[in-house]
Amino acid sequence: MARRAAAAERLPRPRLPVFAVLGLGEAEAAWIEEARAAQMRIAAAALPFLLVAQLLAGAVAAGAALAAGRLDAVLVPAGGAVAAGIAVWLFLLERSWRGLKLSARLSLAVVAAACMGLAQAFLLRACLALPPAPIAGAAACAAAAALIVGATALLPIRIASLAVAATGALVAAPMAGIAATVETLFLLLFAGLLWHLARHDLTTAFQRMKADRESGRARRLVREHENHGTGWFWETDRTGRITYLSEKVLKELGAPGEPAIGRPLTEIFEMDSGAPETERSLSFHLSSRTSFSDYSVRSVDGKKDLWWSISGRPMVDKFGQFRGFIGGGSDLSAKRRAEAEITRLALFDSLTGLANRQRMRFALDQALAQPQGSYRPTALFLLDLDRFKAVNDTLGHQTGDELLKQVAQRLIRTIGDAGMVGRLGGDEFEIVLPGENDRDALARLAKAVIASLSQPYAIGGTSISIGCSIGIAVAPDDGDESQILVRNADLALYAAKGDGRGVHRFYREEMLVGAKSRKMLEDDLRKALADGQLHLAYQPVVSTIGAEVVGFEALIRWTHPARGPVSPVDFIPVAEECGMIEAIGEWVLRTACAEAVKWPDSIRVAVNVSAIQFVNPAFPRLVVSALAASGLPPHRLELEITESVFLDEGASSDETFGRLKAIGIRLALDDFGTGYSSLGYLRKAPFDKIKIDQSFVRGAAAPGSRNAAIIRAIVTLAETLGMETTAEGVEVQDEIALIRELGCSHIQGYVYGRPMKAEDAERLVGDGGGKAQASGYRVSRAPRTTMFRSARLELHGRRRHVRIRNISSSGAMIDGLDGIASEAGAEVMIELIEEQMFRASLRWVKDGKAGLQFAEPFDLSRLKMGPEPRALRYG
Ligand code: C2E
Ligand code: MG
Ligand code: MG
């Protein structure tokens, strides 16, 4: 109501001047014109009756006049009246006056009506003047009646009616005395009545126009909403049968032959039982006559993928009677389809079509959910592609994507129905294998996966080879919750990657211990740098010829406040992983340069540089800065880089080598022979020195060792390329002569001194004269490597877990044999390399420890020290 009043307010109230009310002159507004036209149409429709009345009156008058012999007295007014009547009619008829304005036609009609009134009044007077006779009386009555009919027929056009009445009255009645006064009075009364009716006409027309406008707008809006919006309307009768439904929903429901109109609403729509917000049913609301809103419904017998949201409320008439339901709806189908697509996208990897992380998590949860009764084991494989990043970087992302698709196909082919394959993102894949815990079968499957993925891929005419590492965790042994199982498989994958990639590893408890201690180490290391727990030790590098100290290698030392010294072998990889190596490396470089500047001019300092530091484009700038800050001449600084920098070889490494050489510093290749097995890089990398790894040096003097041959080959290679050689890790005096004989230019090892404090180093090259003194054993013995690795041992056909404490090529010391009495001489099998058993015999057993002698010499270089045993030393 309030809204309608507001809309009406906006329309200017009609001005009703006399002319407008009387219907004369130009219409001020279209609605007035329309109202006039409507009045003229009504009057025009009545005019034939008037004409008949006039003809009748004329005929009776003519009869009476003929009888009185005065025909001429009536003929003119009767004929005039009929002619004027026809004229009025014609002016009222729209069709005959196309060119004439409505206001002009109306004015003409009013004039004609006045003439008609005049003619009829004269006819009346003529009839009254006839000699009294019954027929003359009838003629007067007829003339008067025609006058009344005329005024009545033209009543819709108030002014025309008044003109007829006024002219008729004025002419027909005696013009003097009391009669004239009475007549004028009645005429004024009639005029007043007509004025009132005319005003009423206009007000009604104005209101109708207003109402029309509003309802017209409402209709347009509804139609617009129904045809072009998502909304629609419905209505039911008291019994819940549909009485109205928007056209488009009728079409969508499309059950031919069964029009929805007339059928119960609940037969057409059914509720979406899955929608959480609809706790009451549609029929409940219809029968309880309560409102409902936003209920998800779909068609009962139409297409099932059409969804709507509907709302409704009961209608009550002004007497409080329930009339049915009225409501609206909106299309939910597109939204539902979008939701379904989102769900699909949320569960599948768009590139490979494999299940994604969420879905795999769901699948794992389901596989782990314990069914009633016995427990169903589940195995989880986590896969990581080896060298995938290199493919992506060198051959582009498109090739990388294609490779991932092919990997996905191979995985599906290899796994078949045994499990579910998913991609977690990047080059990480996962396989869930429900019902499987046979470790041998799992190992076979893992090997099959690795073999399949390691076959070359043909992409865009290029053959690409990658590898794959797999970590395996098996429920319930390795955890019965998905989160734990995934974490453990991840630890196993980490170990697989640490063990040289291209292998699979089963989760073992030590891995978790290792990971925890790694985390602890990381936290402590952050503090160590800030709290000054780090310092550098300097190990002399001695020339083979004169046994002179030519320089020192700076080696980082960490004294942990609680644990004491921690080896760089343990914390440098952690620093590399957690991103602290840059800060530590910078500190080492600046400290070493500042220290070396105190030594004599001929003494160099060697600083170890991690591959991560080296590939940073800002590294040469750091070197310049450290040299400038310390004042150390560039030729006295030697940077030691391991072969691992060539693994991530990018365009930047050539440039970095160039920029470093341009500074004037020296470059040494550290731990040569242990890592990357391509010699190609030696052609272009401008090294000044090759440092032969300890593993070739130690034991080189032992009988039967082939190391001497290897060292000789390396020396020849270095000499050809114009490089010096340093033999690392020389511990016994016997080896010095051998190394010299083999042609190495320098020696670094305990035999000439362990890494020492800065003051000691300064003293050695200052007061000490720079001569190195050999010390230590004279005779080489089979070198032992300390370790902490868990392994399986088979004794009398029974397998048990033991730990290897140290190992040499001929034997090992193990512990974990508690409860076993002296079994010296017993034959055992020991797992020296994962999944590979070696024959050995027990030499002695005491307090759970035992000495093993291998049946055949074991090549120690086959032992790859993964990150796990190393990290375990800290803890
Ligand atoms: P590296 O650069 O090959 O250093 C030689 C390692 O061999 C040193 O171990 C040294 O103490 C040890 N060594 C020297 N002579 C002998 C010997 O006769 N017998 C035996 N058994 N060992 C000998 P350290 O100090 O534990 O360092 C181990 C590794 O840690 C280094 O190997 C180097 O790769 C890394 N490292 C040490 N300091 C730093 C550093 O400041 N930055 C970086 N990035 N790495 C460092
Ligand atoms: Mg080094
Ligand atoms: Mg080295």
Coordinates of N, CA, C and O in Angstrom, one line a residue, residues 455 640 839:
Q455 N 62.4 -46.7 -18.0 CA 62.6 -46.9 -19.4 C 62.5 -45.6 -20.1 O 61.8 -44.7 -19.7
E640 N 87.1 -24.6 -2.5 CA 86.9 -26.0 -2.8 C 85.5 -26.3 -3.1 O 84.6 -26.0 -2.3
R839 N 77.4 -63.5 3.1 CA 77.8 -64.6 4.0 C 78.9 -64.1 5.0 O 79.8 -63.4 4.5

